[in-house]
């Protein structure tokens, strides 16, 4: 039975949520006052202000920047994939738990200011900006007392009583990220705060404090902490061979990773020498370091998508914000990304000039390693005639690269499979006659999902949309089932009439206006329908749709379906990002269609026209592999 959290496990501002950042407000007010609103005059006339609050704000900003840069680097798959230590992936639960990683930054600013106010002489006014002797003392006090005290405190935290009530919170993250190192209960951080202040207070008591020492120690500590938790091994073995003593003085990411996987070994803060002296070094530390650098991992499935609206690029880029990507894209309510608006245009320009398909995310099914790649284009660019050739070239290159990396299936998502762009993927299959990789547009499962959301006792459907593959497949399938299909597209009517068995052709009815659907409570929308078009639907109509972008929900008395999606199997590992607007654990139907294609080992390309006879086959295969309707 799990123990209850210990005393002072919760942070004092935990209930405030994002409002905790308001606690920085007094620092801002004080900094402004000291420098602009009379404070500067006071300093010039002997007041002696040391601008402490301004320095605390600058140090906090630099610590935030350090954490974000490390997170960006660790999620930049292109650079780190070869050297990943743990490959199981993280979960949404871990992302949520670690979203409060910055609590310690706020705590240190508050406690540091309390010490500054209460301890006489603990100010910047009596300090030099830089003191090399003081910096050396700071380093020695860290290497000696701080590392030593931390080592034994850490071992104590692994005693069952303390571990179950406090430290297990940190060890909930089996696979670490750079910010994992700062995610602890409040009481545990108070202990670490005491240890951190040993070098700072010691240097001050010896009279060698400097302004820069606070910067050096805070940023240096965070840098080393993030490095140990980054989950990719960048320390080359040749460096450790050239300098054998280095492995005793500086830990590596693989060294600390063993502490999270084996739990009761490798306790040291940053210096493994204390583990060697204490007999707690893991015997496999050197072996893991060498083996990680030799690993080669093959991706078997690639899903190729693109950005939609401008801010969505920060949902997809490895340089984005983890907590932003961990929730469905909804920029109207996700206010914390609004300051990024000015960056969208330069980012779009850079991607347009130099961008190639990049890895956005990866996750695993028991028998399948998958990646999501992104074509560096936004939704509106797919409708620009002069961009089509360039986009197809990017997609073509991505297909070839995926094949070279060993992928068996690549699935074209969203507008990457647009019929007006490349015929639903046919362009690439016709161009490369001997492709080893299977190109899939996922439309068969998309059609299956739409069809399986329709009522069982369906008698009549009003279908909008021209001669798209989805519209054709849905119309043919339902006509065969005896459902009366009202279509306002003459092209669609003529293109599929011959494919409907003679006995069911009377079910296909051509109409000319939206008014003709005013008595039909089920609308399947395959092209954009304006609010004035929608007004002809009867009350309580449900709009099933597969149009990009989705139609405006203008009718209060009707319901609107979302873009077709499906729940991934429960045994998925490493899912940490939402697929655009989809809920957690749900992907677009075409994405799932590619996964099913790969899991089934089907050897045909799924491009161009949908094979109506395979709709039920694909749907049953999806259910068999654990996919569930949303």
XYZ file of C-alpha atoms in Angstrom:
630
model
C 0.000 0.000 0.000
C 1.448 3.382 -1.002
C 2.292 5.789 1.842
C 0.671 9.170 2.118
C 2.760 12.189 1.076
C 4.937 13.512 3.881
C 4.532 16.773 5.787
C 5.149 19.841 3.585
C 5.103 17.851 0.390
C 2.838 20.376 -1.337
C 4.237 23.714 -2.401
C 2.747 26.774 -0.621
C 1.559 28.219 -3.932
C 0.412 24.922 -5.462
C -3.255 25.947 -5.390
C -2.480 29.150 -7.304
C -1.670 27.353 -10.559
C -0.278 29.789 -13.130
C -1.034 32.683 -10.767
C 2.076 31.692 -8.795
C 4.065 33.863 -11.193
C 2.380 36.883 -9.590
C 4.788 36.282 -6.686
C 7.478 37.773 -8.921
C 5.511 41.053 -8.995
C 7.107 42.542 -5.824
C 10.548 41.906 -7.326
C 9.517 43.739 -10.507
C 8.046 46.683 -8.564
C 11.143 46.968 -6.369
C 13.494 46.755 -9.367
C 11.569 49.476 -11.221
C 11.480 51.694 -8.138
C 15.207 51.376 -7.505
C 16.095 52.237 -11.077
C 13.402 54.636 -12.270
C 10.876 55.938 -9.742
C 13.069 57.776 -7.287
C 15.270 54.892 -6.376
C 18.083 55.970 -8.687
C 18.095 59.433 -7.115
C 18.278 57.766 -3.708
C 21.273 55.669 -4.799
C 23.126 58.699 -6.192
C 22.786 60.424 -2.835
C 24.297 57.641 -0.800
C 21.351 55.303 -0.306
C 23.493 52.322 -1.207
C 20.874 50.156 -2.924
C 22.424 47.009 -4.408
C 19.630 46.273 -6.889
C 19.115 42.858 -5.323
C 15.621 42.328 -6.748
C 16.755 43.156 -10.265
C 19.573 40.620 -9.994
C 17.150 37.989 -8.653
C 14.919 38.572 -11.676
C 17.835 38.325 -14.105
C 19.089 35.131 -12.464
C 15.556 33.664 -12.581
C 15.242 34.528 -16.290
C 18.609 32.913 -17.049
C 17.574 29.782 -15.152
C 14.328 29.612 -17.147
C 16.342 30.004 -20.342
C 18.728 27.235 -19.280
C 15.829 24.858 -18.622
C 14.100 25.662 -21.902
C 17.299 25.288 -23.950
C 18.036 21.906 -22.402
C 14.472 20.769 -23.068
C 14.768 21.947 -26.671
C 18.017 20.067 -27.114
C 16.782 16.846 -25.501
C 13.702 16.800 -27.752
C 15.656 17.605 -30.900
C 15.526 14.057 -32.215
C 17.834 14.757 -35.123
C 20.703 15.474 -32.728
C 19.973 13.115 -29.842
C 18.272 10.009 -31.248
C 21.511 8.066 -31.690
C 22.472 8.627 -28.073
C 19.213 8.153 -26.195
C 19.692 6.181 -22.994
C 16.151 5.117 -22.077
C 13.888 4.650 -25.094
C 10.568 3.829 -23.405
C 9.379 7.411 -23.746
C 7.553 9.578 -21.250
C 3.841 9.967 -20.587
C 1.320 12.770 -20.326
C 1.240 12.144 -16.567
C 4.957 12.876 -16.361
C 4.625 16.030 -18.468
C 1.882 17.258 -16.114
C 3.875 16.369 -13.008
C 6.982 18.123 -14.300
C 5.167 21.236 -15.533
C 5.901 22.720 -12.080
C 9.650 22.247 -12.545
C 10.236 25.966 -12.015
C 8.902 26.083 -8.444
C 12.461 25.988 -7.125
C 13.385 29.110 -9.129
C 10.670 31.054 -7.348
C 11.636 29.522 -3.998
C 15.306 30.462 -4.387
C 14.434 34.060 -5.281
C 12.194 34.392 -2.203
C 14.576 32.695 0.257
C 17.605 34.528 -1.148
C 15.792 37.839 -0.645
C 14.853 36.888 2.938
C 18.514 36.145 3.702
C 19.502 39.426 2.034
C 17.091 41.357 4.259
C 17.729 39.519 7.539
C 21.483 38.833 7.517
C 23.540 42.019 8.026
C 26.077 42.588 5.268
C 24.625 39.984 2.863
C 24.380 42.546 0.050
C 25.932 43.375 -3.275
C 27.112 46.823 -2.188
C 30.057 45.397 -0.269
C 30.956 42.918 -3.068
C 33.143 43.103 -6.098
C 31.540 42.165 -9.369
C 34.108 39.391 -9.900
C 36.522 37.784 -7.456
C 38.565 34.848 -8.863
C 39.716 33.793 -5.388
C 36.124 33.854 -4.169
C 35.039 31.773 -7.146
C 37.736 29.200 -6.313
C 36.537 29.084 -2.696
C 32.969 28.658 -3.922
C 34.048 25.706 -6.071
C 36.005 24.074 -3.232
C 33.101 24.462 -0.815
C 30.857 22.778 -3.372
C 33.284 19.942 -4.113
C 33.833 19.343 -0.408
C 30.990 20.050 2.048
C 28.088 20.473 -0.412
C 28.718 17.299 -2.434
C 29.457 15.318 0.750
C 26.327 16.471 2.598
C 24.153 15.926 -0.489
C 25.462 12.377 -0.946
C 24.498 11.305 2.570
C 21.222 13.249 2.520
C 20.344 11.543 -0.757
C 21.091 8.122 0.702
C 18.881 8.986 3.674
C 16.062 9.943 1.311
C 16.208 6.393 -0.060
C 15.328 4.957 3.342
C 11.880 3.403 2.990
C 10.174 5.915 5.317
C 11.494 9.025 3.533
C 11.471 7.510 0.054
C 7.817 6.496 0.179
C 6.718 9.890 1.522
C 9.015 12.242 -0.383
C 11.691 11.092 -2.811
C 9.505 8.603 -4.700
C 7.843 11.628 -6.306
C 11.086 12.367 -8.144
C 11.617 8.705 -9.031
C 8.183 8.503 -10.626
C 10.069 9.623 -13.732
C 11.812 6.462 -14.876
C 12.738 8.147 -18.159
C 14.076 11.572 -17.316
C 13.994 14.926 -19.058
C 16.278 17.894 -18.254
C 13.723 19.487 -15.910
C 13.144 16.228 -13.985
C 16.047 17.138 -11.708
C 14.113 20.013 -10.137
C 10.833 18.156 -9.549
C 10.667 17.314 -5.835
C 8.293 17.867 -2.918
C 8.557 21.217 -1.142
C 10.174 19.834 2.032
C 12.850 18.092 -0.029
C 13.677 21.334 -1.820
C 14.134 23.056 1.542
C 16.783 20.449 2.332
C 18.509 21.048 -1.005
C 18.334 24.789 -0.394
C 20.366 24.396 2.790
C 22.982 22.386 0.871
C 23.121 24.945 -1.945
C 23.714 27.763 0.545
C 26.766 26.036 2.067
C 29.127 27.323 -0.677
C 27.367 30.704 -0.975
C 27.298 31.525 2.732
C 30.753 30.015 3.266
C 32.289 32.245 0.588
C 30.523 35.288 2.063
C 31.666 34.493 5.637
C 35.249 34.262 4.361
C 34.886 37.739 2.938
C 35.286 36.740 -0.706
C 31.711 37.072 -1.954
C 31.125 38.661 -5.347
C 28.102 39.601 -7.383
C 29.017 37.118 -10.098
C 29.199 34.178 -7.681
C 25.399 34.117 -7.391
C 25.110 33.954 -11.170
C 27.849 31.363 -11.595
C 26.563 29.020 -8.912
C 22.844 29.239 -9.787
C 23.320 28.785 -13.537
C 26.146 26.250 -13.143
C 24.101 24.137 -10.709
C 21.080 24.132 -13.008
C 23.253 23.328 -16.022
C 24.772 20.263 -14.364
C 21.416 19.142 -12.992
C 19.775 19.341 -16.432
C 22.743 17.615 -18.058
C 22.447 14.601 -15.758
C 18.738 14.195 -16.504
C 18.735 14.933 -20.259
C 18.519 11.214 -21.256
C 21.049 11.343 -24.082
C 24.720 10.507 -23.697
C 26.830 13.179 -25.340
C 30.039 12.570 -23.358
C 32.365 10.762 -25.818
C 34.156 7.673 -24.547
C 37.447 8.922 -26.021
C 37.328 11.908 -23.639
C 37.028 9.632 -20.626
C 39.859 7.459 -21.944
C 42.084 10.506 -22.463
C 41.308 11.840 -18.965
C 40.623 8.792 -16.732
C 40.111 10.910 -13.597
C 37.232 12.742 -15.249
C 34.753 9.945 -14.537
C 35.316 10.491 -10.806
C 34.843 14.263 -10.970
C 31.909 14.760 -13.382
C 28.929 12.472 -13.820
C 27.417 11.680 -17.209
C 23.746 11.369 -18.241
C 24.045 7.577 -18.502
C 25.626 7.442 -15.028
C 22.690 9.243 -13.425
C 20.169 7.390 -15.586
C 21.141 4.228 -13.704
C 20.069 5.920 -10.484
C 16.544 6.220 -11.911
C 16.453 2.700 -13.353
C 18.278 0.850 -10.513
C 17.174 3.336 -7.801
C 19.670 2.403 -5.070
C 22.957 3.141 -6.829
C 24.809 6.234 -8.132
C 23.646 8.674 -5.438
C 26.218 11.409 -6.085
C 25.107 14.953 -6.919
C 27.552 15.762 -9.734
C 30.748 13.965 -8.623
C 30.824 10.146 -8.810
C 33.878 9.990 -6.529
C 31.509 9.974 -3.551
C 29.798 6.851 -4.903
C 33.188 5.182 -5.329
C 34.175 6.115 -1.767
C 30.778 5.062 -0.411
C 30.603 1.793 -2.349
C 27.385 2.708 -4.136
C 28.589 3.064 -7.716
C 26.689 0.858 -10.148
C 28.960 -1.768 -11.665
C 27.406 -1.311 -15.111
C 28.049 2.447 -15.324
C 30.979 2.210 -17.753
C 29.299 -0.512 -19.801
C 26.088 1.499 -20.228
C 28.033 4.580 -21.264
C 29.840 2.636 -23.991
C 26.772 0.729 -25.209
C 24.579 3.841 -25.563
C 27.096 5.377 -27.931
C 26.983 2.244 -30.105
C 23.203 1.810 -30.332
C 21.435 2.015 -33.670
C 17.659 2.155 -33.689
C 15.394 1.724 -36.671
C 12.082 3.522 -37.156
C 9.448 1.308 -38.768
C 6.601 3.765 -39.304
C 6.537 7.482 -40.170
C 3.519 9.784 -40.056
C 4.039 12.896 -42.164
C 2.051 15.977 -41.129
C 2.352 19.767 -41.377
C 1.560 22.884 -39.356
C -1.927 24.367 -39.606
C -2.242 27.873 -38.155
C 0.848 29.969 -37.453
C 1.145 29.276 -33.723
C 0.746 25.549 -34.315
C 4.419 25.356 -35.316
C 5.325 25.732 -31.630
C 3.085 22.748 -30.957
C 5.130 20.685 -33.414
C 8.657 22.041 -33.204
C 11.053 20.315 -30.796
C 11.872 23.918 -29.811
C 8.342 24.364 -28.522
C 6.922 24.309 -25.011
C 6.332 20.759 -23.667
C 3.237 21.705 -21.676
C 1.799 23.428 -24.781
C 2.218 20.304 -26.928
C 0.811 18.088 -24.169
C -2.679 19.566 -24.596
C -4.934 19.834 -27.667
C -4.100 22.845 -29.803
C -6.456 25.706 -28.952
C -4.565 28.969 -29.255
C -7.627 31.038 -28.377
C -7.450 29.764 -24.776
C -3.732 28.934 -24.457
C -2.816 32.531 -23.603
C 0.744 31.763 -22.557
C 1.793 31.232 -26.191
C 0.384 34.556 -27.422
C 3.736 36.339 -26.827
C 5.187 34.022 -29.487
C 3.063 35.641 -32.202
C 5.858 38.020 -33.313
C 8.116 35.022 -33.881
C 5.757 33.200 -36.214
C 6.584 35.204 -39.339
C 10.384 34.922 -39.059
C 10.034 31.215 -38.191
C 7.789 30.710 -41.229
C 10.314 32.550 -43.431
C 13.218 30.449 -42.156
C 11.288 27.218 -42.662
C 10.256 28.288 -46.147
C 13.841 29.108 -47.129
C 15.779 26.316 -45.423
C 13.295 23.884 -43.916
C 13.250 20.148 -44.490
C 11.009 17.527 -42.936
C 11.927 17.152 -39.265
C 11.071 14.731 -36.464
C 8.474 16.188 -34.118
C 7.765 13.236 -31.849
C 8.074 9.487 -31.456
C 6.257 6.754 -29.583
C 6.070 2.974 -29.555
C 3.568 0.194 -29.881
C 4.718 -3.233 -28.676
C 5.806 -4.298 -32.159
C 6.256 -0.931 -33.847
C 8.602 2.031 -33.434
C 6.988 5.147 -34.856
C 7.896 8.760 -35.553
C 5.945 11.860 -36.505
C 7.681 13.982 -39.138
C 6.615 17.492 -40.103
C 6.745 19.135 -43.521
C 7.770 22.743 -42.724
C 4.724 24.352 -44.301
C 1.507 25.860 -42.939
C -2.012 24.957 -44.038
C -2.602 28.058 -46.150
C 0.574 27.404 -48.173
C -0.946 24.211 -49.598
C -3.492 26.354 -51.449
C -0.868 28.550 -53.121
C -0.330 27.337 -56.719
C 3.372 28.259 -56.769
C 4.014 26.201 -53.617
C 2.662 22.875 -54.851
C 5.798 21.765 -56.662
C 7.978 22.703 -53.726
C 5.769 20.907 -51.201
C 5.674 17.753 -53.321
C 9.453 17.866 -53.508
C 9.649 18.020 -49.699
C 7.233 15.086 -49.374
C 9.129 13.090 -52.002
C 12.411 13.637 -50.160
C 10.801 12.619 -46.863
C 9.568 9.346 -48.415
C 13.048 8.498 -49.695
C 14.683 9.399 -46.363
C 12.161 7.319 -44.422
C 12.903 4.342 -46.658
C 16.642 4.821 -46.141
C 16.127 4.819 -42.378
C 14.373 1.466 -42.575
C 10.732 2.487 -42.293
C 8.232 0.054 -43.819
C 5.297 2.473 -44.071
C 4.978 6.241 -44.427
C 1.543 7.794 -43.957
C 0.665 11.126 -45.537
C -1.365 13.226 -43.124
C -3.719 16.186 -43.592
C -3.040 18.118 -46.811
C 0.108 16.139 -47.637
C -2.232 13.698 -49.372
C -4.456 16.299 -51.007
C -5.863 15.074 -54.301
C -5.212 18.432 -55.941
C -1.607 18.303 -54.704
C -0.496 14.769 -55.548
C -3.562 12.652 -56.223
C -3.761 11.281 -52.707
C -0.143 10.072 -52.905
C -0.360 8.508 -56.365
C 2.241 10.940 -57.717
C 5.015 9.409 -55.610
C 4.082 5.778 -56.221
C 3.992 6.385 -59.975
C 7.306 8.231 -59.858
C 9.154 5.583 -57.819
C 8.104 2.240 -59.278
C 10.315 0.171 -56.987
C 9.665 1.735 -53.602
C 10.390 -0.602 -50.712
C 8.418 1.584 -48.332
C 4.609 1.517 -48.558
C 2.959 4.921 -49.097
C -0.399 5.218 -47.310
C -2.910 8.062 -47.214
C -5.092 6.477 -44.518
C -8.327 7.421 -46.271
C -9.790 3.926 -46.010
C -9.875 4.025 -42.212
C -11.038 7.652 -42.315
C -14.046 6.548 -44.381
C -14.637 3.625 -42.014
C -14.646 5.885 -38.950
C -17.063 8.371 -40.530
C -19.365 5.556 -41.617
C -19.293 3.964 -38.162
C -20.315 7.229 -36.490
C -23.543 7.330 -38.494
C -26.749 6.044 -36.864
C -27.498 2.346 -37.318
C -31.046 2.879 -38.614
C -29.954 5.424 -41.199
C -32.352 6.009 -44.085
C -31.086 9.184 -45.753
C -27.887 11.290 -45.840
C -27.221 14.710 -47.318
C -23.647 14.645 -48.700
C -21.728 17.766 -49.684
C -18.394 17.701 -51.478
C -17.140 17.199 -54.988
C -15.344 14.185 -56.396
C -13.073 13.565 -53.430
C -12.086 9.985 -52.737
C -13.762 10.105 -49.341
C -17.032 11.450 -50.733
C -17.079 8.780 -53.426
C -16.291 5.943 -51.035
C -18.907 7.041 -48.492
C -21.578 7.466 -51.160
C -20.894 4.070 -52.799
C -20.736 2.256 -49.445
C -24.011 3.729 -48.173
C -25.830 3.176 -51.468
C -24.844 -0.485 -51.293
C -26.309 -0.575 -47.773
C -29.629 0.764 -49.040
C -29.229 4.306 -47.691
C -30.657 7.113 -49.819
C -27.814 9.525 -50.715
C -28.567 13.125 -51.615
C -25.566 14.705 -53.319
C -25.430 18.191 -54.715
C -22.372 17.474 -56.836
C -23.094 16.496 -60.434
C -19.463 15.379 -60.830
C -19.760 13.071 -57.846
C -23.075 11.692 -59.074
C -21.712 10.919 -62.528
C -18.390 9.525 -61.331
C -19.842 6.897 -59.020
C -23.156 6.016 -60.678
C -21.588 3.161 -62.621
C -19.859 1.823 -59.473
C -23.102 1.404 -57.599
C -24.798 -1.959 -58.307
C -27.793 -1.572 -60.636
C -30.209 -2.633 -57.914
C -29.070 0.224 -55.646
C -28.635 3.086 -58.117
C -32.019 4.508 -57.194
C -30.486 5.309 -53.772
C -28.182 7.895 -55.368
C -30.087 11.149 -55.880
C -28.616 14.283 -57.372
C -29.814 17.574 -55.889
C -28.755 21.126 -56.704
C -29.114 23.251 -53.567
C -28.536 23.139 -49.823
C -32.275 23.659 -49.438
C -32.740 20.090 -50.691
C -31.247 18.825 -47.426
C -33.706 20.658 -45.186
C -35.556 17.465 -44.246
C -32.462 15.323 -43.720
C -31.102 15.283 -40.125
C -27.741 13.739 -41.082
C -25.310 15.857 -43.072
C -21.895 14.564 -44.147
C -19.817 17.619 -45.012
C -16.961 17.129 -47.450
C -16.469 20.750 -48.446
C -16.683 24.076 -46.660
C -20.231 25.017 -45.673
C -20.869 28.601 -44.653
C -23.291 29.552 -41.839
C -25.836 30.520 -44.526
C -25.467 27.042 -46.079
C -25.914 25.374 -42.701
C -29.135 27.218 -41.944
C -31.018 24.858 -44.289
C -30.333 21.847 -42.075
C -33.316 20.898 -39.874
C -33.062 21.343 -36.086
C -30.994 18.697 -34.227
C -28.967 17.860 -37.341
C -25.556 16.349 -36.713
C -22.833 17.565 -39.077
C -20.313 14.788 -39.759
C -17.322 16.358 -41.450
C -13.985 15.627 -43.069
C -13.270 19.088 -44.410
C -10.063 21.024 -43.599
C -10.378 23.428 -41.873
C -13.538 22.345 -39.996
C -16.706 24.335 -40.645
C -17.808 27.107 -38.285
C -20.202 25.804 -35.617
C -22.902 28.393 -36.274
C -26.031 26.433 -35.303
C -26.852 26.291 -31.599
C -29.612 23.737 -32.199
C -27.315 21.302 -34.046
C -24.266 19.232 -33.172
C -20.936 19.094 -34.957
C -18.552 16.217 -35.361
C -14.813 16.774 -35.207
C -12.290 15.614 -37.750
C -12.284 11.826 -37.737
C -10.072 10.480 -34.973
C -9.550 7.239 -33.100
C -8.193 6.206 -29.694
C -4.774 4.560 -29.790
C -4.286 1.131 -28.159
C -3.687 1.073 -24.394
C -0.259 -0.510 -24.750
C 1.215 2.555 -26.452
C 4.408 3.896 -24.837
C 5.963 7.342 -24.934
C 2.962 9.398 -26.054
C 3.714 12.874 -24.679
C 2.179 15.257 -27.237
C -1.314 15.797 -28.560
C -1.824 15.562 -32.297
C -2.932 19.118 -32.984
C -6.560 19.524 -31.815
C -7.039 15.860 -30.923
C -7.474 14.860 -27.245
C -4.713 12.984 -25.483
C -4.152 9.504 -26.836
C -6.264 10.191 -29.926
C -4.866 10.570 -33.450
C -6.366 11.535 -36.777
C -7.991 8.693 -38.671
C -5.433 8.774 -41.481
C -2.601 8.421 -38.932
C -4.291 5.377 -37.429
C -4.882 4.020 -40.934
C -1.147 4.067 -41.553
C -0.484 2.323 -38.229
C -2.991 -0.428 -39.036
C -1.407 -0.850 -42.481
C 1.983 -1.315 -40.839
C 0.766 -3.589 -38.026
C -1.037 -5.831 -40.505
C 2.046 -6.017 -42.712
C 0.023 -5.188 -45.815
C 2.266 -4.877 -48.856
C 0.112 -2.681 -51.096
C 0.270 1.103 -51.366
C -2.881 2.865 -50.202
C -3.041 5.866 -52.511
C -5.556 7.410 -54.893
C -9.080 6.000 -55.007
C -10.400 4.197 -51.933
C -11.159 0.521 -52.373
C -14.662 0.379 -50.909
C -14.372 -3.374 -50.385
C -11.508 -2.763 -47.921
C -13.388 -0.360 -45.659
C -14.794 -3.068 -43.382
C -11.537 -5.059 -43.570
C -9.551 -2.042 -42.372
C -12.071 -1.186 -39.663
C -12.056 -4.712 -38.245
C -8.253 -4.776 -38.327
C -8.129 -1.509 -36.365
C -10.451 -2.895 -33.687
C -8.437 -6.102 -33.520
C -5.251 -4.134 -32.774
C -6.892 -2.243 -29.907
C -7.913 1.005 -31.602
C -11.179 2.336 -30.213
C -13.773 4.762 -31.605
C -13.794 8.161 -29.927
